[in-house]
PDB file of C-alpha atoms in Angstrom:
ATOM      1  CA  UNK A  24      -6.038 -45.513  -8.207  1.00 42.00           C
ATOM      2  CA  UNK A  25      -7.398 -46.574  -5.360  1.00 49.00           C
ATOM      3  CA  UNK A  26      -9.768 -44.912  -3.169  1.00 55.00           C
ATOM      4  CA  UNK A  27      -7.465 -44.382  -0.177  1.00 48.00           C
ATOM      5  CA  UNK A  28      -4.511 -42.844  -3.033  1.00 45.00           C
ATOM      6  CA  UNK A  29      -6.762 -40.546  -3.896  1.00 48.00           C
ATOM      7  CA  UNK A  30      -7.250 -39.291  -0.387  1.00 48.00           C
ATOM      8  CA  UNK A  31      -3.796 -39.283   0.721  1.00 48.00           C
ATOM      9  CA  UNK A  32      -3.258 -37.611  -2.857  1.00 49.00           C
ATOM     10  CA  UNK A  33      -5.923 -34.582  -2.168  1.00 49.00           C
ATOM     11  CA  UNK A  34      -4.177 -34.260   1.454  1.00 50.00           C
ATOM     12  CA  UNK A  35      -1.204 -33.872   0.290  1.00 49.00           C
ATOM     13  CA  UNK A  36       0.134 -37.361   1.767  1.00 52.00           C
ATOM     14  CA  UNK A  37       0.708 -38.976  -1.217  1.00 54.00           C
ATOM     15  CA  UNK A  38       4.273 -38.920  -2.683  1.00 52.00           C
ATOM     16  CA  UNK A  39       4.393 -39.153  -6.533  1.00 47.00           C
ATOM     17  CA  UNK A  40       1.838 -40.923  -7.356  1.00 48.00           C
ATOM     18  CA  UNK A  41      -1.342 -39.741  -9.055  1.00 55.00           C
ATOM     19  CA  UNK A  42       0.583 -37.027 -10.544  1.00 67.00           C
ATOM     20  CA  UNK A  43       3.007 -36.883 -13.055  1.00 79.00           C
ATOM     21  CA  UNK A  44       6.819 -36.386 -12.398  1.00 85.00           C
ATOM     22  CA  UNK A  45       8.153 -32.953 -12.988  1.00 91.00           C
ATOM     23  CA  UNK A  46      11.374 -32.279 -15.014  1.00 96.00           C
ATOM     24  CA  UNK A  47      13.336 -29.762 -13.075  1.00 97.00           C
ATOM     25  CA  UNK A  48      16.312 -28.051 -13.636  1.00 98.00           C
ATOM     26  CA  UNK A  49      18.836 -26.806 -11.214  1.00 98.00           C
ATOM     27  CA  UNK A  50      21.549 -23.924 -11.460  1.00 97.00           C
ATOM     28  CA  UNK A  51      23.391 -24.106  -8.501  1.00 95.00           C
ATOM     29  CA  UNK A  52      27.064 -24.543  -7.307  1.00 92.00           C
ATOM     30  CA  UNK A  53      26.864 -26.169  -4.172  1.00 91.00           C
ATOM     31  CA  UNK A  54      27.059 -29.989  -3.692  1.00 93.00           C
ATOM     32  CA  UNK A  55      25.033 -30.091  -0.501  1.00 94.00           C
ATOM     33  CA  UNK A  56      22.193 -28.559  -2.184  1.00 93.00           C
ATOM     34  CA  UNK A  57      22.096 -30.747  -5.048  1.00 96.00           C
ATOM     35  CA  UNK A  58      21.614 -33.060  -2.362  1.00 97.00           C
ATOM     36  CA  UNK A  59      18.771 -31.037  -0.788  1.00 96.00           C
ATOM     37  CA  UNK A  60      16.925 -30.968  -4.236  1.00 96.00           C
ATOM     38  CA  UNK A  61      17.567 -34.222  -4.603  1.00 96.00           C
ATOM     39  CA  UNK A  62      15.462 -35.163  -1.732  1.00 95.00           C
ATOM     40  CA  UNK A  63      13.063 -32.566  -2.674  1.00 95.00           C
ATOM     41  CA  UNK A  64      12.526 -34.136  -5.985  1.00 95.00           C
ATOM     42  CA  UNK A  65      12.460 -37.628  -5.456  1.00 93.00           C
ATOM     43  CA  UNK A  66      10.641 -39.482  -7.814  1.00 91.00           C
ATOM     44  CA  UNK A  67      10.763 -36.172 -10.271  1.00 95.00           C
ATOM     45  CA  UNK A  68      13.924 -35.940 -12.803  1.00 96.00           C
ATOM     46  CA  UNK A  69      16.702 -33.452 -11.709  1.00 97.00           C
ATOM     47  CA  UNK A  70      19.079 -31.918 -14.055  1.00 98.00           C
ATOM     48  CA  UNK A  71      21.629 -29.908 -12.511  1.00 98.00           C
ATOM     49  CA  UNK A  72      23.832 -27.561 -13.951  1.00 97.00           C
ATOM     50  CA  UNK A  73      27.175 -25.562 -12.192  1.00 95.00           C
ATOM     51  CA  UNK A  74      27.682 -22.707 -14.289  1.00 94.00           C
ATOM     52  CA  UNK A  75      26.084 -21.164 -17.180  1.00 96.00           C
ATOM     53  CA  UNK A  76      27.379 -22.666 -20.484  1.00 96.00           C
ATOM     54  CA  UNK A  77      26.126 -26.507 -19.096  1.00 97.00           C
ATOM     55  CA  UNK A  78      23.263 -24.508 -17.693  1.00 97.00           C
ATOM     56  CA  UNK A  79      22.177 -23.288 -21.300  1.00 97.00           C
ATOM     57  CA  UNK A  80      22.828 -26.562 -22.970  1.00 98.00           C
ATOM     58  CA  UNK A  81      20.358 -28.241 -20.751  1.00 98.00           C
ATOM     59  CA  UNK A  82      17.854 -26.225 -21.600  1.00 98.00           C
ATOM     60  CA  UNK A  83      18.052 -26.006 -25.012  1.00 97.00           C
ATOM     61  CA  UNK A  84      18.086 -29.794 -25.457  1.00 96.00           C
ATOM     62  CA  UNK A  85      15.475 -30.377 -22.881  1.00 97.00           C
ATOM     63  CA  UNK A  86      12.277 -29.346 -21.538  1.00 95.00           C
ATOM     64  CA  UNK A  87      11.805 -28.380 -17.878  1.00 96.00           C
ATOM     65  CA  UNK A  88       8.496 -27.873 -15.621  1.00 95.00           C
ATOM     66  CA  UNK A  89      10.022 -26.233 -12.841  1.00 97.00           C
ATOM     67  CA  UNK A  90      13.627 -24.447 -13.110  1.00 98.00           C
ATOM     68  CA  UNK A  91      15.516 -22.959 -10.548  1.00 98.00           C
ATOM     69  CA  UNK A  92      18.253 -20.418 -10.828  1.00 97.00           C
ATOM     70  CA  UNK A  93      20.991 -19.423  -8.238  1.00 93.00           C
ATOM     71  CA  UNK A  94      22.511 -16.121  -8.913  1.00 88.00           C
ATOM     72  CA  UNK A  95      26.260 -16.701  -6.990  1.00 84.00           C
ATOM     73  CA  UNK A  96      28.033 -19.596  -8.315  1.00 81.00           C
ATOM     74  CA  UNK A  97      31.407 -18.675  -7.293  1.00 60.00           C
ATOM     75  CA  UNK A  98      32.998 -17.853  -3.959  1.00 56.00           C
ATOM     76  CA  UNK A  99      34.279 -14.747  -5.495  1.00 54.00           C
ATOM     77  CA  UNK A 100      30.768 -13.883  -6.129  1.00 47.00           C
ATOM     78  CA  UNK A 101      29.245 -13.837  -2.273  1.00 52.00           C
ATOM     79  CA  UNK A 102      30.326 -10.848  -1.513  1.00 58.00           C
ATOM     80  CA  UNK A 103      31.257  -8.744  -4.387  1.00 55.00           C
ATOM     81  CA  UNK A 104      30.344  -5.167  -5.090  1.00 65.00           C
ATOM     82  CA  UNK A 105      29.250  -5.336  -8.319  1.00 58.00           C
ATOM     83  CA  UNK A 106      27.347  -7.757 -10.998  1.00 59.00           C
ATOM     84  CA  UNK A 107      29.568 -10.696 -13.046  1.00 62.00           C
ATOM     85  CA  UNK A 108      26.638 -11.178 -15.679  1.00 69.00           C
ATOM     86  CA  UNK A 109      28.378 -13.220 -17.622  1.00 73.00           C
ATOM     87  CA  UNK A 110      29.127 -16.365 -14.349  1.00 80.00           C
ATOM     88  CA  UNK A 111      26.251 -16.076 -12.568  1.00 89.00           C
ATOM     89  CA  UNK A 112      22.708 -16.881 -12.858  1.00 93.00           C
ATOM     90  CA  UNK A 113      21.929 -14.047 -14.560  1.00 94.00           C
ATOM     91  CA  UNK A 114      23.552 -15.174 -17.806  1.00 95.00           C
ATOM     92  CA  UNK A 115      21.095 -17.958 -17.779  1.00 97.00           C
ATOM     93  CA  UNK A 116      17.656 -15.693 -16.827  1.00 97.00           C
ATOM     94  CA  UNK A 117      19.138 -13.733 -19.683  1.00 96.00           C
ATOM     95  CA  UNK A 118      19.528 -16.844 -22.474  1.00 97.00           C
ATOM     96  CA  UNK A 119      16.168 -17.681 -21.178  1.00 97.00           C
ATOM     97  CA  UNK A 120      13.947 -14.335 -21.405  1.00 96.00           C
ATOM     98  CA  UNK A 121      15.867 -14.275 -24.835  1.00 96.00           C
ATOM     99  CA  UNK A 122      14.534 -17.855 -26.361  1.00 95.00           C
ATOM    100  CA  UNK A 123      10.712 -16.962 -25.737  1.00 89.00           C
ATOM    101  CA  UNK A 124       9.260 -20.597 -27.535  1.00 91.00           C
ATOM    102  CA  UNK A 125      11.605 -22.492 -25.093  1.00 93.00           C
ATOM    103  CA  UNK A 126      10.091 -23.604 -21.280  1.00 91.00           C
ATOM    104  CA  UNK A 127       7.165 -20.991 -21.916  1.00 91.00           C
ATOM    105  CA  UNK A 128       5.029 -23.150 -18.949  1.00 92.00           C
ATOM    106  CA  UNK A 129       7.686 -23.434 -16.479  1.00 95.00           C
ATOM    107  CA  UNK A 130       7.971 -21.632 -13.303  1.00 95.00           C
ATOM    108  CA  UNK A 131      11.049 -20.260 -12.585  1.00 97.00           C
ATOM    109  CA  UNK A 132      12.580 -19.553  -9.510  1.00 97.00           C
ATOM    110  CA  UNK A 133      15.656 -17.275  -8.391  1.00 96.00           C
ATOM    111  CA  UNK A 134      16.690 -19.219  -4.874  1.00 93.00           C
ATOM    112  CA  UNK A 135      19.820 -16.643  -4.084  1.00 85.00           C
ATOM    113  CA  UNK A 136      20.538 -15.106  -1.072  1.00 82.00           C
ATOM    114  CA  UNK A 137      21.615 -12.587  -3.175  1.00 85.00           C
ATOM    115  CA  UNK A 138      18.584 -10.395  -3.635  1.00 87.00           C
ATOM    116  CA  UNK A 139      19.650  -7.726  -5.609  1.00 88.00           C
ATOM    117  CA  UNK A 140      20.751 -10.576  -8.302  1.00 89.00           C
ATOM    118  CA  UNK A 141      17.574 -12.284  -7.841  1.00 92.00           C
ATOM    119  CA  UNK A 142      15.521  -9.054  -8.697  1.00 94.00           C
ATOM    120  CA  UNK A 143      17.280  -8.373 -11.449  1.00 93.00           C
ATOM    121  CA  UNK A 144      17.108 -11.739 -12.681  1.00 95.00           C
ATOM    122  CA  UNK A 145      13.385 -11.722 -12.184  1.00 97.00           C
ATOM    123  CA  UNK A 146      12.999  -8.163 -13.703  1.00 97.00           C
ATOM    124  CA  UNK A 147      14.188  -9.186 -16.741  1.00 96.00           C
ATOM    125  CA  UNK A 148      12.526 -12.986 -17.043  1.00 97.00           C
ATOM    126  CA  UNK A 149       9.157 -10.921 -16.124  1.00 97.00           C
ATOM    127  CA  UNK A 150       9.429  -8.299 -18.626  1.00 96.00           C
ATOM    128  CA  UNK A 151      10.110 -11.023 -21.382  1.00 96.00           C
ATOM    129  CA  UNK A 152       6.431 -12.553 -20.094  1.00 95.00           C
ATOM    130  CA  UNK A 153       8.566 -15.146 -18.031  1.00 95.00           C
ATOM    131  CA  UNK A 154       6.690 -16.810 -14.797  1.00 93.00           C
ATOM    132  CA  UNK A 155       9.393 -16.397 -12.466  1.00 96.00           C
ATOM    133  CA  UNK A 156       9.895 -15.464  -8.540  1.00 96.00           C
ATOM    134  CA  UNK A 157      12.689 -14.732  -6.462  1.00 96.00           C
ATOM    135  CA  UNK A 158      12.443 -16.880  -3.464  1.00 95.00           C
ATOM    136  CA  UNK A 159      15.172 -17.332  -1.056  1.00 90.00           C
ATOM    137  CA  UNK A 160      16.714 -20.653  -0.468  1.00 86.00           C
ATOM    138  CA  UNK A 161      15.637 -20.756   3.168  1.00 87.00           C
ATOM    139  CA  UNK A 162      12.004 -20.563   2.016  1.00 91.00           C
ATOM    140  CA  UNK A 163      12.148 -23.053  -0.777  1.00 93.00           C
ATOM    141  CA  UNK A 164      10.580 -26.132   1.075  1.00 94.00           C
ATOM    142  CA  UNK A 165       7.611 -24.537   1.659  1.00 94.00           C
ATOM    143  CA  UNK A 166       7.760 -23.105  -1.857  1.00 94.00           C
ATOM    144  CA  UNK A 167       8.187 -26.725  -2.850  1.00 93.00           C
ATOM    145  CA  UNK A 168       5.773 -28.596  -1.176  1.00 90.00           C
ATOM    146  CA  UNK A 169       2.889 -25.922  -2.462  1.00 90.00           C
ATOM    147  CA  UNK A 170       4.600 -26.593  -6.233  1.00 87.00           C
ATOM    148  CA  UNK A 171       4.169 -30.250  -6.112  1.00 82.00           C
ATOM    149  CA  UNK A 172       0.894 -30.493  -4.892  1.00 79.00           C
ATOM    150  CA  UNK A 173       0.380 -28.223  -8.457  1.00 65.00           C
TER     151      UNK A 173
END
């Protein structure tokens, strides 16, 4: 690595290189954000997932640095009154803070706009000695850029 790399690495300049590319995982239904990540991730490999069953599969055949979990993956679920555990995100935290020798590094991330999904999500990956934080999609490229520089 060169000596001007290295700078633009420590400030935060310099893309991908001098670190190694993340695996991340993505639970989300929306095709714009794929998108989003996409662009976020570039250079990193992005798995994405739209509901829970191909959620689950990814993760048991593959290992993931960072994953990131949305809570509402159907319309039906943006407003309703009470919790669909078994289609949403929370199906997934659940398979997760139930397979404790599976991702045991990776940081996980609830990106809802649902909060009270997102805490319960996080409640129950944290009790099961998960790493995981709810933060909400409109704060995610800040959350981002501090998780990349690692």
């Amino acid at each position: 690595m060169s000596i001007l790399q290295g700078l633009l690495n420590r400030l935060g300049l310099g893309g991908s290189h001098g670190r190694r590319p993340s695996r991340v995982f993505l639970l989300d239904d929306d095709t714009l954000r794929h998108e989003w990540f996409a662009r976020q991730f570039k250079g990193d490999q992005l798995d994405v997932a739209v509901e829970p069953a191909r959620a689950i599969e990814l993760l048991s055949s593959n290992y993931y640095d960072l994953i990131f979990l949305d809570h509402d993956l159907l319309p039906e679920h943006y407003y309703a009154e009470g919790f669909d555990d078994e289609r949403t995100g929370y199906a997934v935290a659940r398979w997760l803070a139930g397979s404790p020798a599976l991702h045991t590094a990776a940081t996980i991330i609830a990106h809802t706009r649902n909060a009270d999904g997102a805490l319960r999500m996080v409640e129950l990956l944290r009790r099961a000695g998960r790493q995981a934080e709810h933060v909400p999609f409109h704060m995610l490229a800040p959350k981002i850029k501090q998780l990349r520089r690692g």
